[in-house]
PDB file of C-alpha atoms in Angstrom:
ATOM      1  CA  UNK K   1      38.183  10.515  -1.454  1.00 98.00           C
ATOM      2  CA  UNK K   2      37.564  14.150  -0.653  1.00 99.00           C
ATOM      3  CA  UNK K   3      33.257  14.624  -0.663  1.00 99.00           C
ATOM      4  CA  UNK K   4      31.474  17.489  -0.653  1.00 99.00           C
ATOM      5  CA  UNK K   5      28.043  17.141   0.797  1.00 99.00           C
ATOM      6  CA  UNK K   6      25.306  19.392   1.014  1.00 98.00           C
ATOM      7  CA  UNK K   7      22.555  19.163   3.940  1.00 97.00           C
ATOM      8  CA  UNK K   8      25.246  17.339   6.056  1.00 97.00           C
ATOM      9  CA  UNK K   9      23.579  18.344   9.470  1.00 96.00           C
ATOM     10  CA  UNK K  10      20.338  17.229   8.198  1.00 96.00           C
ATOM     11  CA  UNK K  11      18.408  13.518   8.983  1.00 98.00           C
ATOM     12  CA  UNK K  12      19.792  11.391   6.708  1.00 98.00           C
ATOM     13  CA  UNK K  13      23.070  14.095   5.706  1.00 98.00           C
ATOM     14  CA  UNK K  14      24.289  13.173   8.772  1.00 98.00           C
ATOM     15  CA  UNK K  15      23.894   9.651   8.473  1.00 99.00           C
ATOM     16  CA  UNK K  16      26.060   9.847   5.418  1.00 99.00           C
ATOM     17  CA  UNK K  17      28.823  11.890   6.664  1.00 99.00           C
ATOM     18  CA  UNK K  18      28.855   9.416   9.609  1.00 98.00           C
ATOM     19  CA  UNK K  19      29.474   6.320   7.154  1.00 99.00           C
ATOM     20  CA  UNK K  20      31.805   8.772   5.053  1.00 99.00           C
ATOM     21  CA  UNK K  21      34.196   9.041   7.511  1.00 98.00           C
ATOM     22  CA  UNK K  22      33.994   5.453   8.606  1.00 98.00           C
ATOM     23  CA  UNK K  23      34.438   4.300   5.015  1.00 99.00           C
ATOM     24  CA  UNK K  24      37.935   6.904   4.974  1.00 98.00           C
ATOM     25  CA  UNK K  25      37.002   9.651   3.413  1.00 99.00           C
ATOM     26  CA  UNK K  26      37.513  13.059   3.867  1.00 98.00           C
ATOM     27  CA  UNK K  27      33.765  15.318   4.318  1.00 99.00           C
ATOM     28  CA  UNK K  28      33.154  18.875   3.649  1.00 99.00           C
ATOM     29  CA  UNK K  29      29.931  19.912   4.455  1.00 98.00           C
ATOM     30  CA  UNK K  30      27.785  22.783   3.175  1.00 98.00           C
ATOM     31  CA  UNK K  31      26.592  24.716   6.517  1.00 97.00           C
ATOM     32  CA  UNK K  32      24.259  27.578   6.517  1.00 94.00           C
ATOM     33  CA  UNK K  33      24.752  28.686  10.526  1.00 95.00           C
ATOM     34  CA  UNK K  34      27.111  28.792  12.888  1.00 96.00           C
ATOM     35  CA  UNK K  35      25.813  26.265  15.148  1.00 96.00           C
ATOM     36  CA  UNK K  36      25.947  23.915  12.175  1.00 96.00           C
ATOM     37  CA  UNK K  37      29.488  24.626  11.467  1.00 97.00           C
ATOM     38  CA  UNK K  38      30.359  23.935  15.191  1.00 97.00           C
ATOM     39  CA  UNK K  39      28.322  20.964  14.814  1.00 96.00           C
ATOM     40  CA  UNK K  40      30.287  19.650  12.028  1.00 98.00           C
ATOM     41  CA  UNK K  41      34.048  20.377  12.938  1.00 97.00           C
ATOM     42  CA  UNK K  42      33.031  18.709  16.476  1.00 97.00           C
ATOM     43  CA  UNK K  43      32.535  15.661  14.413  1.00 96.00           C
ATOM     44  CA  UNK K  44      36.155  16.119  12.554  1.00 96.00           C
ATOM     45  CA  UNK K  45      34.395  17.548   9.470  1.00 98.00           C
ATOM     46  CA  UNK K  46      35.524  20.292   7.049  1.00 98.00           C
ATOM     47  CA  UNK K  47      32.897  23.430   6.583  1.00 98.00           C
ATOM     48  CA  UNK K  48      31.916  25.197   3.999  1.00 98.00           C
ATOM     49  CA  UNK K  49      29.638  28.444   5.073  1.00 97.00           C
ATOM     50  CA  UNK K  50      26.568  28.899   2.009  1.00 96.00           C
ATOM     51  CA  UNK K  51      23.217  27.263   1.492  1.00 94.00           C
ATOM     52  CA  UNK K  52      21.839  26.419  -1.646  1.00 95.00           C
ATOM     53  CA  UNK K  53      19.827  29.540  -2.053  1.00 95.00           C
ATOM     54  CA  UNK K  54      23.084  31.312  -3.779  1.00 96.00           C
ATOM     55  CA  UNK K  55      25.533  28.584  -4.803  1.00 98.00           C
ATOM     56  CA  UNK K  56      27.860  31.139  -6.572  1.00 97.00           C
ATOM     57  CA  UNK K  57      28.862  31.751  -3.527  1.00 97.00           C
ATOM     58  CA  UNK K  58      30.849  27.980  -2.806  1.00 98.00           C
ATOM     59  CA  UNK K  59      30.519  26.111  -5.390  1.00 98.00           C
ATOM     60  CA  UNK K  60      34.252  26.852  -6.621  1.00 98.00           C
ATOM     61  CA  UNK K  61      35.470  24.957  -3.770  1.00 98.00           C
ATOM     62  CA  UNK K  62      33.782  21.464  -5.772  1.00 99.00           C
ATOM     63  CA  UNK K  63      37.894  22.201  -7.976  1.00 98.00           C
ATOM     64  CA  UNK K  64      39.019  20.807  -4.435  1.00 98.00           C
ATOM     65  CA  UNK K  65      37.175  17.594  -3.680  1.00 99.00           C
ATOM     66  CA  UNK K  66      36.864  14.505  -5.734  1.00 99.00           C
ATOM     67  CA  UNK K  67      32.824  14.262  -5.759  1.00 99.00           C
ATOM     68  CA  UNK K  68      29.622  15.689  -4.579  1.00 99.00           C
ATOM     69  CA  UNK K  69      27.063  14.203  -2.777  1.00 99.00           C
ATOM     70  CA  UNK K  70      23.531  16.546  -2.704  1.00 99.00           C
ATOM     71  CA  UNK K  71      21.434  16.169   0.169  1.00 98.00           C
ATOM     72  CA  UNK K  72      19.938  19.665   1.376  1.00 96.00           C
ATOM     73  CA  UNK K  73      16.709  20.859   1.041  1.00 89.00           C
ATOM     74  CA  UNK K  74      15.044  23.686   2.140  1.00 84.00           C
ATOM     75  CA  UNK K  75      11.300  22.427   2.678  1.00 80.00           C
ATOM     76  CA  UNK K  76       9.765  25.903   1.634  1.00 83.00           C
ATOM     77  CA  UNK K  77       8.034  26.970  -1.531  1.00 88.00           C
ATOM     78  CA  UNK K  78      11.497  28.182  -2.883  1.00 90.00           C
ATOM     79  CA  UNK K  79      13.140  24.324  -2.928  1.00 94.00           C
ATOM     80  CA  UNK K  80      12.351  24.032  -6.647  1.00 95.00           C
ATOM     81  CA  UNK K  81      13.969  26.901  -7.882  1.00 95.00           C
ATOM     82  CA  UNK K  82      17.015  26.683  -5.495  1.00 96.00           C
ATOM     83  CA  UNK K  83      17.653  22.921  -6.119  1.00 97.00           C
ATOM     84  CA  UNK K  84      17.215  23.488  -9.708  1.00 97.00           C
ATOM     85  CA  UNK K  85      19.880  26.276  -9.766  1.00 97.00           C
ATOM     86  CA  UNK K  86      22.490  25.104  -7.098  1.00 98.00           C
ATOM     87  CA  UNK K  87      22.069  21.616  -8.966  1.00 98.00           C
ATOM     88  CA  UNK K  88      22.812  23.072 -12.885  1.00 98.00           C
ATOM     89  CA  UNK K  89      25.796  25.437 -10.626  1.00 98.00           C
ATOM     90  CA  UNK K  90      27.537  22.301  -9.084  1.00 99.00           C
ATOM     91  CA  UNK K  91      27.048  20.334 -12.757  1.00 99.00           C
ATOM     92  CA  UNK K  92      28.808  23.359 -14.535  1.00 98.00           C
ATOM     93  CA  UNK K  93      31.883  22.911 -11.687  1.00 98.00           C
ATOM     94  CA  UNK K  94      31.853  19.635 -12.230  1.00 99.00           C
ATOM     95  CA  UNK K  95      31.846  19.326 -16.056  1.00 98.00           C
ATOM     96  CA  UNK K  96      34.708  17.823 -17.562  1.00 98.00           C
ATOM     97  CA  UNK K  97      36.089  16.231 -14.607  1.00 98.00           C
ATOM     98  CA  UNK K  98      34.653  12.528 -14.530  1.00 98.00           C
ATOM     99  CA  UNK K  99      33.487  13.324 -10.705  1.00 99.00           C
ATOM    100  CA  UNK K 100      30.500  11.693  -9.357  1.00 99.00           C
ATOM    101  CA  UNK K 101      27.497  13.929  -8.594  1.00 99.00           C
ATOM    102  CA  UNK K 102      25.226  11.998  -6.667  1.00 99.00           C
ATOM    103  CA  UNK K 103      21.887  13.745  -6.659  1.00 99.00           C
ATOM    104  CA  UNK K 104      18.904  12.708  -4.090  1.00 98.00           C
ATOM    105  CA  UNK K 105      15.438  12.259  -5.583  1.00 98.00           C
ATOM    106  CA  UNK K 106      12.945   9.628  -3.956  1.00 98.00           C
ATOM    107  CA  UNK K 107      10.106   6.994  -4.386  1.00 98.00           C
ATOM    108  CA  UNK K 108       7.311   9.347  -4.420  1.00 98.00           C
ATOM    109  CA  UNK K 109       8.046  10.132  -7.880  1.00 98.00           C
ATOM    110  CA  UNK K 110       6.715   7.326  -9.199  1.00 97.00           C
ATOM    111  CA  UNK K 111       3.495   7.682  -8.212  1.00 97.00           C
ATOM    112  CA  UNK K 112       0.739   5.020  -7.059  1.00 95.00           C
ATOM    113  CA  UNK K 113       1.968   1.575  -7.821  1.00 89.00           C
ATOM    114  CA  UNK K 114      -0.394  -1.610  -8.557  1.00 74.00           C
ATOM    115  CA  UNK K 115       2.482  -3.897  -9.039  1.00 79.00           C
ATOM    116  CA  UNK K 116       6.419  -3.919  -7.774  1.00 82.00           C
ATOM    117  CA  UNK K 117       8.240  -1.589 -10.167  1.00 90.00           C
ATOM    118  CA  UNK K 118      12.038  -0.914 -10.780  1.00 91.00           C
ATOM    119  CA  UNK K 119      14.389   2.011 -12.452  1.00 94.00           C
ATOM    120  CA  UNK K 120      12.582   0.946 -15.509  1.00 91.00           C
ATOM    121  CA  UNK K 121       8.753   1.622 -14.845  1.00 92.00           C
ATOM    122  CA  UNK K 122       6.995   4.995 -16.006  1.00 92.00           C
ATOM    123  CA  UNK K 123       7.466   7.666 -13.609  1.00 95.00           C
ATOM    124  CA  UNK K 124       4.441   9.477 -12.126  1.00 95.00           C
ATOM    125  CA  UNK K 125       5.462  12.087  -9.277  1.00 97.00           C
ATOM    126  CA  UNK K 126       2.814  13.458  -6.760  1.00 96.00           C
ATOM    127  CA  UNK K 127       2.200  17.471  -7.484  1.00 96.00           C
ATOM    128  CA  UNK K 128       4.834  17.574  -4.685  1.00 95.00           C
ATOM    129  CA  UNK K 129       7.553  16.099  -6.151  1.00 95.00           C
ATOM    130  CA  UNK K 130       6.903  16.875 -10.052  1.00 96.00           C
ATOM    131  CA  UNK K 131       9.685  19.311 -10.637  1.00 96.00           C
ATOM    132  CA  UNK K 132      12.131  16.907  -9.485  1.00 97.00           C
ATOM    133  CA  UNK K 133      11.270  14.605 -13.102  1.00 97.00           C
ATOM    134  CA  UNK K 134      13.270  17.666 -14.671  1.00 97.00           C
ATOM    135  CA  UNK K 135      16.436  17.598 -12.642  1.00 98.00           C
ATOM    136  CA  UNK K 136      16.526  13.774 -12.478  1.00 98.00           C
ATOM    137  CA  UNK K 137      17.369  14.069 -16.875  1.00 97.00           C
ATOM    138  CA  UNK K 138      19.045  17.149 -16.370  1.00 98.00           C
ATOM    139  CA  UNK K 139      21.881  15.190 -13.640  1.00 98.00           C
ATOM    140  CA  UNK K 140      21.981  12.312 -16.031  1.00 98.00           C
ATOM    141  CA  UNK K 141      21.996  13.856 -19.304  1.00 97.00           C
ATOM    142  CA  UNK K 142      25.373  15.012 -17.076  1.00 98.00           C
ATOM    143  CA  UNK K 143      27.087  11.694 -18.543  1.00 97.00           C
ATOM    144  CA  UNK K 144      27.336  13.172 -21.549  1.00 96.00           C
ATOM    145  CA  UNK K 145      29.532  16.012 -20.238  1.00 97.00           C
ATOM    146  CA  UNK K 146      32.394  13.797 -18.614  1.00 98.00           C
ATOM    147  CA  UNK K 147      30.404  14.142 -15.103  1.00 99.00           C
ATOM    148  CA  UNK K 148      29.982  10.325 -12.950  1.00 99.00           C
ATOM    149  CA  UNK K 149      26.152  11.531 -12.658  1.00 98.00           C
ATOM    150  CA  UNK K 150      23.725   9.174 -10.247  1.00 99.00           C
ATOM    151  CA  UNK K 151      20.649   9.695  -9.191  1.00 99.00           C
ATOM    152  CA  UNK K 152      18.950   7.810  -5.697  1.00 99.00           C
ATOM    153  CA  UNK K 153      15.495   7.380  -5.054  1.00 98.00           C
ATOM    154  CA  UNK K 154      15.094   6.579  -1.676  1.00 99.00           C
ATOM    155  CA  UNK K 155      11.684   4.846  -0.130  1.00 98.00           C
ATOM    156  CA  UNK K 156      10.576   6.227   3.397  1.00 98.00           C
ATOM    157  CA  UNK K 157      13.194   6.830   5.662  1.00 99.00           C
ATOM    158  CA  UNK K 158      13.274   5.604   8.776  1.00 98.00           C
ATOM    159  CA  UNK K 159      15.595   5.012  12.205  1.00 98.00           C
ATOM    160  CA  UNK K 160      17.337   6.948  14.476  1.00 97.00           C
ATOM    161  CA  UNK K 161      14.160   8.078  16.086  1.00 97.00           C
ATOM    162  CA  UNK K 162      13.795  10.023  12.956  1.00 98.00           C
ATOM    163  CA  UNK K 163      11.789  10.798   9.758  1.00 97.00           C
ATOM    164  CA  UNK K 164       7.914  10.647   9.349  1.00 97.00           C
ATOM    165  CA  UNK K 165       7.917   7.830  11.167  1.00 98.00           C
ATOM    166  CA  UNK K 166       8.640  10.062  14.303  1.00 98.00           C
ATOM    167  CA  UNK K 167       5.566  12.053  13.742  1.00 97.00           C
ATOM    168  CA  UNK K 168       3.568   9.430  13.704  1.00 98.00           C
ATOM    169  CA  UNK K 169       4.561   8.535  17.117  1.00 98.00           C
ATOM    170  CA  UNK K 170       5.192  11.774  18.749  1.00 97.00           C
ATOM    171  CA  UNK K 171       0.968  12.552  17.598  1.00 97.00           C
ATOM    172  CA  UNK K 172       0.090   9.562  19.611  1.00 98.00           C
ATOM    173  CA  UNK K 173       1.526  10.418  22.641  1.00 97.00           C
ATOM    174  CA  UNK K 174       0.273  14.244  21.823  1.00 97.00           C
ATOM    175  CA  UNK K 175      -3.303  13.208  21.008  1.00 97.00           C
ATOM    176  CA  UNK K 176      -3.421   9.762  23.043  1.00 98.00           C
ATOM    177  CA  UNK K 177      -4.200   8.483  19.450  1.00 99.00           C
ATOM    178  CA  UNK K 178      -2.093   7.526  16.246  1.00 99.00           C
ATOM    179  CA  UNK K 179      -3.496   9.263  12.898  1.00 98.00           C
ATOM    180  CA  UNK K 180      -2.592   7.947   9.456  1.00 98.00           C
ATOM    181  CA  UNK K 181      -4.281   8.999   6.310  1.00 98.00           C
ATOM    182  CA  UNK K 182      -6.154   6.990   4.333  1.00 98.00           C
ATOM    183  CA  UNK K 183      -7.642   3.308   4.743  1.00 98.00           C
ATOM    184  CA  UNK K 184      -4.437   2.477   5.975  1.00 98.00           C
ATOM    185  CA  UNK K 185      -4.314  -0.759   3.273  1.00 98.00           C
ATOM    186  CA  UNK K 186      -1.746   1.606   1.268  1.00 98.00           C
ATOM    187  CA  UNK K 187       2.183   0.337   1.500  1.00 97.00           C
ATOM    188  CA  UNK K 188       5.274   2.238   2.453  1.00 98.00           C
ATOM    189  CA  UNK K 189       8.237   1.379   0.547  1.00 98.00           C
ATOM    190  CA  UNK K 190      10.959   1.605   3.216  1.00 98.00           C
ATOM    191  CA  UNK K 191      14.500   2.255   4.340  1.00 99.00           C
ATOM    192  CA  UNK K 192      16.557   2.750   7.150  1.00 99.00           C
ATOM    193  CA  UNK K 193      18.670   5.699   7.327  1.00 99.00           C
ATOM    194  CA  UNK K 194      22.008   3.762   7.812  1.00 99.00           C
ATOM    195  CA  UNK K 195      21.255   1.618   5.296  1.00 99.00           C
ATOM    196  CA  UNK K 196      20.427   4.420   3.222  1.00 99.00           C
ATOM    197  CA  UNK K 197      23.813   6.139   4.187  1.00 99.00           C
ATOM    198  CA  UNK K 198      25.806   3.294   3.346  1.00 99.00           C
ATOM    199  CA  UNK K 199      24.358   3.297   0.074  1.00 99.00           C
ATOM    200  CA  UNK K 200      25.597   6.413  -0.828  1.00 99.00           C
ATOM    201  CA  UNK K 201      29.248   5.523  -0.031  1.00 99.00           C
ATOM    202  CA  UNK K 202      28.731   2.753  -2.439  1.00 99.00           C
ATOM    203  CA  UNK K 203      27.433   4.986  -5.299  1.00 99.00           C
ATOM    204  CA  UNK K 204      30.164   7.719  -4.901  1.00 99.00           C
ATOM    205  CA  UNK K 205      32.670   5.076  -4.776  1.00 99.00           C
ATOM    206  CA  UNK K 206      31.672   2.226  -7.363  1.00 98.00           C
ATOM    207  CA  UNK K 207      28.410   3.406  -9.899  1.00 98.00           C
ATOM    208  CA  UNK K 208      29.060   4.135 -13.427  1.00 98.00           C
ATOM    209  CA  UNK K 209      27.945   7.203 -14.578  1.00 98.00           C
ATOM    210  CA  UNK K 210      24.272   7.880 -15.649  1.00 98.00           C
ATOM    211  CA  UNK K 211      22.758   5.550 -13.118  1.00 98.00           C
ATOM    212  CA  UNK K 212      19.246   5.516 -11.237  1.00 98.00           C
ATOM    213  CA  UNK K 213      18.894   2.967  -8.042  1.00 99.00           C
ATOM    214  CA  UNK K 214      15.516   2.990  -6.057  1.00 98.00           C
ATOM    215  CA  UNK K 215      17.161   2.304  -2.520  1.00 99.00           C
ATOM    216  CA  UNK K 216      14.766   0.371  -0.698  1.00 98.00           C
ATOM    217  CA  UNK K 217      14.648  -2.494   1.872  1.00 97.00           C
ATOM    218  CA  UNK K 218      11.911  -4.346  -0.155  1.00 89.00           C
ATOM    219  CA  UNK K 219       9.998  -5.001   3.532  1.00 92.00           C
ATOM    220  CA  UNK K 220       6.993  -2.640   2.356  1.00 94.00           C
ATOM    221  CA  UNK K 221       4.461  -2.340   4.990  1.00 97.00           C
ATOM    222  CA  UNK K 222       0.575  -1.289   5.235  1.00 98.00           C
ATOM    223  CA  UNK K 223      -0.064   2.128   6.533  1.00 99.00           C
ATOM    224  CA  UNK K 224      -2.177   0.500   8.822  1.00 99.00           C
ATOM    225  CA  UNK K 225       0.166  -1.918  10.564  1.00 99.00           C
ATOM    226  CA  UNK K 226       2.848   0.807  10.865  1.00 99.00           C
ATOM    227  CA  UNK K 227       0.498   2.906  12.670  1.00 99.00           C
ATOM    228  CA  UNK K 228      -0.655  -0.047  14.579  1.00 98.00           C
ATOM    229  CA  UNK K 229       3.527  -0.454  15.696  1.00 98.00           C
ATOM    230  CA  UNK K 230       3.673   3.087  16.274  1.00 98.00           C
ATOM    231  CA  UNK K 231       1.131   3.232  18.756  1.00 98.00           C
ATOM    232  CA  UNK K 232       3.122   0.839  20.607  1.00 97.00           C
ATOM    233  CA  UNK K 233       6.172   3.514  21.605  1.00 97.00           C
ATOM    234  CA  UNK K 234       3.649   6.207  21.514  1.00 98.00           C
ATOM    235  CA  UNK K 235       2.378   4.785  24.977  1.00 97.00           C
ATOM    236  CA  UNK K 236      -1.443   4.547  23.311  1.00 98.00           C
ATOM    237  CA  UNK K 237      -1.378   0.509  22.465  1.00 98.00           C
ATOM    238  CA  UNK K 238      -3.714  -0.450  19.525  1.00 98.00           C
ATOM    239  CA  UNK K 239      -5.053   3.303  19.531  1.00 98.00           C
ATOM    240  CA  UNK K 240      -5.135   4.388  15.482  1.00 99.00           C
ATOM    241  CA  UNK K 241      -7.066   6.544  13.730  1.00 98.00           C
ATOM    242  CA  UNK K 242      -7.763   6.728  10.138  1.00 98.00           C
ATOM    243  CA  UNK K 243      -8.003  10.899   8.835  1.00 98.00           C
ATOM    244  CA  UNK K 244      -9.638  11.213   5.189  1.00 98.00           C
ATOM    245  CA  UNK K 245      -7.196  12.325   2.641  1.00 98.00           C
ATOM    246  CA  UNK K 246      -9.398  15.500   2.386  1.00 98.00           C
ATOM    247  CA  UNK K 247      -8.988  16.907   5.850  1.00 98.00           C
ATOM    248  CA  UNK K 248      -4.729  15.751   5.773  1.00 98.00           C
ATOM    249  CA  UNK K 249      -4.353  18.078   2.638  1.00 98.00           C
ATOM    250  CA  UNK K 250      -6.283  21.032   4.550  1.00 97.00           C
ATOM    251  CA  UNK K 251      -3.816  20.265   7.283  1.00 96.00           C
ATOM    252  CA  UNK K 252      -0.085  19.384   5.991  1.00 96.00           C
ATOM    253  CA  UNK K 253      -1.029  20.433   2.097  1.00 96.00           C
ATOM    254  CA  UNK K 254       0.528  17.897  -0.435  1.00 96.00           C
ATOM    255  CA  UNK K 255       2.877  15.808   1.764  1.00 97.00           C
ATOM    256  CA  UNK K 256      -0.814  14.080   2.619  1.00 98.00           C
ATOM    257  CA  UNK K 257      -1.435  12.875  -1.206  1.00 98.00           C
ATOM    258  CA  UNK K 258       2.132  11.280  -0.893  1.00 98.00           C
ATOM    259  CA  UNK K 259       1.222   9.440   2.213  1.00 98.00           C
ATOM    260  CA  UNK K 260      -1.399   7.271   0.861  1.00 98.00           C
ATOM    261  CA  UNK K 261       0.630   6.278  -1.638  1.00 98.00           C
ATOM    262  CA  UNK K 262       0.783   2.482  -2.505  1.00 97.00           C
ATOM    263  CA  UNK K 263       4.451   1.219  -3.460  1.00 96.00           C
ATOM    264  CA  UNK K 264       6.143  -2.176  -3.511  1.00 94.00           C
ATOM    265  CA  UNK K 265       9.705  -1.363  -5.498  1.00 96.00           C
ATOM    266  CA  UNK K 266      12.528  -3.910  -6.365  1.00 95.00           C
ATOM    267  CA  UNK K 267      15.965  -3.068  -4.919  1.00 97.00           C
ATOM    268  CA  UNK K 268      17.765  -5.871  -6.862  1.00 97.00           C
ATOM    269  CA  UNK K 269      19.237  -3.381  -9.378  1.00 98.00           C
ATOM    270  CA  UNK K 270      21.191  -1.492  -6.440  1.00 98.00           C
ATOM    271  CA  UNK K 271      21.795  -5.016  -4.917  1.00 98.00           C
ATOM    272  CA  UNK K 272      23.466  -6.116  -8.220  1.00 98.00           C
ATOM    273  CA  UNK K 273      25.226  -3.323  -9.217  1.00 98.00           C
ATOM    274  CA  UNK K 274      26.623  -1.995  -6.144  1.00 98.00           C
ATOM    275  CA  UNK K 275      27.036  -5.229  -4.275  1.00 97.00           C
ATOM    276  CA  UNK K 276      24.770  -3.399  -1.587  1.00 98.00           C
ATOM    277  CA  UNK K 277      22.502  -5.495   1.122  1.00 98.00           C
ATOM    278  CA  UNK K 278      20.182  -3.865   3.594  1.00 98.00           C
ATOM    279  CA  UNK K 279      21.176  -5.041   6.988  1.00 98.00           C
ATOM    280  CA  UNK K 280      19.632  -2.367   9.448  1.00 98.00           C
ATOM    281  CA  UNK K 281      16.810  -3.495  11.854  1.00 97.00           C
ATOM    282  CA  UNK K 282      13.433  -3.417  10.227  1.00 97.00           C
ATOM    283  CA  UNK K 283      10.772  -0.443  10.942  1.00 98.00           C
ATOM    284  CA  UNK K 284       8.862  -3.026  13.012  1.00 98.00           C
ATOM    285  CA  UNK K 285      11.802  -3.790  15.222  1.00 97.00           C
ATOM    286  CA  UNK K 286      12.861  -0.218  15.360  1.00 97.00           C
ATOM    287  CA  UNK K 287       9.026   0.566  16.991  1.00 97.00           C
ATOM    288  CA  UNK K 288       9.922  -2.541  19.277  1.00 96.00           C
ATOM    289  CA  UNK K 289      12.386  -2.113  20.629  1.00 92.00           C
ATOM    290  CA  UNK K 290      14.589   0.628  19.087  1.00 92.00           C
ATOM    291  CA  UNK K 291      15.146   4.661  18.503  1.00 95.00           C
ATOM    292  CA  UNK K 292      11.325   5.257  18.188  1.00 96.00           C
ATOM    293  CA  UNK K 293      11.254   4.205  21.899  1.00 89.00           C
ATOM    294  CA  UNK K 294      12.588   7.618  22.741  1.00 67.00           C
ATOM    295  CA  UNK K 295      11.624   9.679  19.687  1.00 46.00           C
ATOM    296  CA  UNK K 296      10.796  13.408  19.096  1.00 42.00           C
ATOM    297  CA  UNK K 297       9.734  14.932  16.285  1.00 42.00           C
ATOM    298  CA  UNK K 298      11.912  16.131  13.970  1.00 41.00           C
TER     299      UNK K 298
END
């Protein structure tokens, strides 16, 4: 299968092109620099020069490739408005054509969670991730118009010596002390990035159309305890801090009201439908003995 994929030079984009090509499939990836087109063809990868600011600009080369896989993100005030429109540009292309579009939403919009939810359970995004509610029906109203439209909700990423996880560390050994937000008794519902990756080879190649899968490893973990782990890599052993949710929104705005988050979220609907396990090392043997060992942040 010929995929076109969009942040492919990103954290978990180039997890996915990685378990593209192993799977046998041909990538194209979306590149907005040079240095990420050099980075991409030195992996064996096809480019495509654009971002996802002004999607007129590549999104006729989608009449080449057999599906779509959207992973970039621009982390700015403008990632609304540009998903939105690059998203409703790459539907139009695709209309008709019984592709998969495989669209990337996450966890966080479903809110706080008392109990363990699934697809099924009322949706209630953070401020930060409201506008996503919108294009979530808009790619799976898609079904409708002939287009293989699925949407993943991934839990926190981790591995690879990547993801928030890596902050976390790289502030202990900054501040000689780990910070989380919160009481800490909050859980993170979690997944490794290869795990995660693998998951979208299974959705481009097997869901039926009109599909939502939370992707998680169903390991959720207290705040606490993964800041407790973290300290351990972070060379400050047993060193945590708790910050008030107050003083984290002054300082990293409203990625802090999605870090106190509780969620515990069944994966057995991916598990089921996509005959998909999670089989990466958990977050607590990543911190152990794994990538965080040696991690920057991203």
């Amino acid at each position: 299968m010929k995929v076109f994929l969009t942040g492919a030079t990103g954290y978990i984009g180039s997890a996915v092109a990685e378990a593209l090509q192993i799977a046998g499939h041909q990538v194209t990836g979306l590149a907005r620099s040079e240095q990420a087109t050099q980075r991409l063809q030195a992996l064996g990868f096809k480019v495509v020069r654009g971002d996802i600011h002004q999607p007129l600009k590549w999104v006729e080369v989608l009449s080449q490739v057999d599906g779509v896989i959207h992973l970039a993100a621009t982390k700015d005030e403008k990632m609304p408005h540009s998903d939105r429109r690059a998203v409703e540009e790459m539907l139009s292309a695709l209309t008709g054509t019984g592709k998969p579009f495989i669209y990337t939403s996450g966890t966080w919009i479903l809110g706080n969670i008392n109990s363990s939810v699934n697809e099924q359970s009322p949706l209630n995004p953070i401020p930060l991730m409201a506008w996503r509610l919108d294009i979530e029906r808009q790619v799976l109203a898609t079904k409708e118009r002939q287009v293989r439209s699925v949407v993943l909700r991934p839990g926190m990423v981790y591995g690879r010596g990547g993801g928030l996880v890596a902050q976390l560390v790289a502030g202990g050994r900054h501040n000689g002390v780990v910070q989380f937000v919160g009481t800490g008794d909050n859980h993170w519902a979690l997944i490794h990035v290869e795990d995660l990756a693998r998951c979208y080879v299974k959705a481009i190649e097997q869901s039926p159309a009109g599909m939502v899968f939370n992707v998680v490893d169903e390991c959720s973990l207290a705040l606490r305890e993964i800041a407790q782990a973290a300290s351990q890599p972070a060379g400050v052993p047993g060193q945590i801090q708790s910050q008030s949710l107050e003083v984290a929104r002054q300082q990293i705005g409203l990625l802090a009201d999605g870090l106190v988050l509780d969620q515990q979220i069944s994966n057995l609907h991916v598990r089921q439908l996509l005959d998909w396990e999670p089989i990466a090392p958990s977050l607590l043997e990543e911190l152990k003995l794994g990538s965080y060992c040696q991690c920057h942040p991203n």
